[in-house]
PDB file of C-alpha atoms in Angstrom:
ATOM      1  CA  MET G   1       2.290 -69.476  10.504  1.00  0.00           C
ATOM      2  CA  HIS G   2       0.605 -69.414   7.093  1.00  0.00           C
ATOM      3  CA  SER G   3       1.554 -67.006   4.253  1.00  0.00           C
ATOM      4  CA  SER G   4      -1.331 -65.352   2.388  1.00  0.00           C
ATOM      5  CA  ALA G   5       1.105 -63.962  -0.437  1.00  0.00           C
ATOM      6  CA  ASN G   6      -0.314 -66.346  -2.915  1.00  0.00           C
ATOM      7  CA  LYS G   7      -3.807 -66.088  -1.930  1.00  0.00           C
ATOM      8  CA  VAL G   8      -6.789 -64.187  -3.759  1.00  0.00           C
ATOM      9  CA  ARG G   9      -9.927 -62.708  -2.129  1.00  0.00           C
ATOM     10  CA  SER G  10     -13.245 -64.524  -2.777  1.00  0.00           C
ATOM     11  CA  GLU G  11     -16.483 -62.443  -3.050  1.00  0.00           C
ATOM     12  CA  ALA G  12     -16.998 -62.941   0.379  1.00  0.00           C
ATOM     13  CA  GLY G  13     -13.626 -61.436   1.401  1.00  0.00           C
ATOM     14  CA  ARG G  14     -12.037 -64.688   2.544  1.00  0.00           C
ATOM     15  CA  ALA G  15      -8.535 -65.535   1.437  1.00  0.00           C
ATOM     16  CA  ARG G  16      -8.473 -68.515  -0.848  1.00  0.00           C
ATOM     17  CA  SER G  17      -5.887 -70.264  -3.137  1.00  0.00           C
ATOM     18  CA  PRO G  18      -5.659 -69.170  -6.769  1.00  0.00           C
ATOM     19  CA  ARG G  19      -7.665 -71.305  -9.135  1.00  0.00           C
ATOM     20  CA  ILE G  20      -6.616 -72.923 -12.561  1.00  0.00           C
ATOM     21  CA  ASP G  21      -9.089 -73.613 -15.133  1.00  0.00           C
ATOM     22  CA  VAL G  22      -8.457 -77.086 -16.469  1.00  0.00           C
ATOM     23  CA  THR G  23     -10.285 -79.965 -18.287  1.00  0.00           C
ATOM     24  CA  ILE G  24      -9.165 -83.396 -16.892  1.00  0.00           C
ATOM     25  CA  ALA G  25     -10.982 -86.444 -17.331  1.00  0.00           C
ATOM     26  CA  ALA G  26     -11.302 -88.667 -14.154  1.00  0.00           C
ATOM     27  CA  GLU G  27     -13.262 -91.342 -12.446  1.00  0.00           C
ATOM     28  CA  LEU G  28     -14.967 -90.710  -9.200  1.00  0.00           C
ATOM     29  CA  THR G  29     -16.062 -93.282  -6.700  1.00  0.00           C
ATOM     30  CA  THR G  30     -18.525 -92.194  -4.022  1.00  0.00           C
ATOM     31  CA  SER G  31     -18.445 -93.428  -0.408  1.00  0.00           C
ATOM     32  CA  ASP G  32     -20.935 -96.185  -1.364  1.00  0.00           C
ATOM     33  CA  ASP G  33     -18.747 -97.250  -4.357  1.00  0.00           C
ATOM     34  CA  HIS G  34     -20.787 -95.789  -7.092  1.00  0.00           C
ATOM     35  CA  LEU G  35     -18.554 -95.064  -9.874  1.00  0.00           C
ATOM     36  CA  MET G  36     -18.935 -91.941 -12.398  1.00  0.00           C
ATOM     37  CA  SER G  37     -16.900 -90.395 -15.067  1.00  0.00           C
ATOM     38  CA  VAL G  38     -16.544 -86.662 -14.167  1.00  0.00           C
ATOM     39  CA  GLN G  39     -14.455 -83.684 -15.564  1.00  0.00           C
ATOM     40  CA  ILE G  40     -12.276 -81.684 -13.238  1.00  0.00           C
ATOM     41  CA  ARG G  41     -12.968 -78.169 -14.368  1.00  0.00           C
ATOM     42  CA  GLU G  42     -10.864 -75.956 -11.803  1.00  0.00           C
ATOM     43  CA  LEU G  43      -7.918 -76.857  -9.524  1.00  0.00           C
ATOM     44  CA  SER G  44      -6.394 -75.048  -6.550  1.00  0.00           C
ATOM     45  CA  ALA G  45      -3.710 -76.207  -3.902  1.00  0.00           C
ATOM     46  CA  SER G  46      -6.651 -77.079  -1.633  1.00  0.00           C
ATOM     47  CA  GLY G  47      -9.618 -78.398  -3.895  1.00  0.00           C
ATOM     48  CA  LEU G  48     -11.419 -78.785  -7.092  1.00  0.00           C
ATOM     49  CA  ARG G  49     -14.385 -78.225  -9.122  1.00  0.00           C
ATOM     50  CA  LEU G  50     -16.012 -80.939 -10.861  1.00  0.00           C
ATOM     51  CA  GLU G  51     -18.635 -81.292 -13.783  1.00  0.00           C
ATOM     52  CA  LEU G  52     -20.852 -84.308 -13.108  1.00  0.00           C
ATOM     53  CA  PRO G  53     -22.824 -86.340 -15.802  1.00  0.00           C
ATOM     54  CA  ALA G  54     -26.339 -85.518 -16.400  1.00  0.00           C
ATOM     55  CA  GLY G  55     -28.512 -87.142 -13.600  1.00  0.00           C
ATOM     56  CA  GLU G  56     -25.704 -87.729 -11.284  1.00  0.00           C
ATOM     57  CA  ASP G  57     -25.237 -85.667  -8.052  1.00  0.00           C
ATOM     58  CA  LEU G  58     -23.063 -85.765  -5.021  1.00  0.00           C
ATOM     59  CA  LEU G  59     -23.818 -85.193  -1.181  1.00  0.00           C
ATOM     60  CA  VAL G  60     -22.451 -82.264   0.640  1.00  0.00           C
ATOM     61  CA  GLY G  61     -20.024 -83.862   3.237  1.00  0.00           C
ATOM     62  CA  GLU G  62     -19.356 -87.005   1.228  1.00  0.00           C
ATOM     63  CA  ARG G  63     -15.895 -88.168   0.909  1.00  0.00           C
ATOM     64  CA  VAL G  64     -15.057 -89.154  -2.610  1.00  0.00           C
ATOM     65  CA  THR G  65     -12.048 -90.830  -4.384  1.00  0.00           C
ATOM     66  CA  ILE G  66     -10.871 -89.315  -7.715  1.00  0.00           C
ATOM     67  CA  ARG G  67      -8.650 -90.988 -10.315  1.00  0.00           C
ATOM     68  CA  CYS G  68      -7.385 -88.946 -12.973  1.00  0.00           C
ATOM     69  CA  SER G  69      -6.759 -89.917 -16.511  1.00  0.00           C
ATOM     70  CA  ALA G  70      -2.951 -89.680 -15.799  1.00  0.00           C
ATOM     71  CA  GLY G  71      -3.059 -91.943 -12.925  1.00  0.00           C
ATOM     72  CA  GLU G  72      -3.069 -89.793  -9.954  1.00  0.00           C
ATOM     73  CA  VAL G  73      -5.510 -90.510  -7.116  1.00  0.00           C
ATOM     74  CA  TYR G  74      -6.864 -87.937  -4.939  1.00  0.00           C
ATOM     75  CA  THR G  75      -9.284 -88.127  -1.966  1.00  0.00           C
ATOM     76  CA  ALA G  76     -11.604 -84.976  -1.179  1.00  0.00           C
ATOM     77  CA  GLU G  77     -14.491 -83.961   0.805  1.00  0.00           C
ATOM     78  CA  ILE G  78     -17.721 -82.405  -1.106  1.00  0.00           C
ATOM     79  CA  LYS G  79     -18.395 -79.049   0.136  1.00  0.00           C
ATOM     80  CA  TRP G  80     -21.139 -77.926  -2.272  1.00  0.00           C
ATOM     81  CA  SER G  81     -22.943 -79.588  -5.138  1.00  0.00           C
ATOM     82  CA  THR G  82     -25.445 -77.719  -7.377  1.00  0.00           C
ATOM     83  CA  GLY G  83     -26.947 -78.912 -10.910  1.00  0.00           C
ATOM     84  CA  HIS G  84     -24.281 -80.595 -12.624  1.00  0.00           C
ATOM     85  CA  LEU G  85     -21.369 -78.929 -10.671  1.00  0.00           C
ATOM     86  CA  ALA G  86     -19.691 -79.813  -7.322  1.00  0.00           C
ATOM     87  CA  GLY G  87     -16.686 -78.689  -5.418  1.00  0.00           C
ATOM     88  CA  GLY G  88     -14.519 -80.231  -2.695  1.00  0.00           C
ATOM     89  CA  ILE G  89     -11.524 -79.876  -0.533  1.00  0.00           C
ATOM     90  CA  PHE G  90      -8.492 -82.272  -0.762  1.00  0.00           C
ATOM     91  CA  LEU G  91      -8.169 -84.392   2.226  1.00  0.00           C
TER      92      LEU G  91
END
């Protein structure tokens, strides 16, 4: 059973994990081994929001590897991408 005690409601009314605003430098590697420097701008227990460099984009459904400046490595699936922002869920 999952508890929703630590969940907040999105604009659509769905429960979601609380978000934390951050600024963390990271390196992102796409599924075709393209490397780009990104900024993690928001974290939750289930995912993250990324700020991408100008001219870069990510494909919805793409699996990426994110290496933070402190050494942590995460795998995520991109769920949305628009302009210079993208969001994903941790795998």
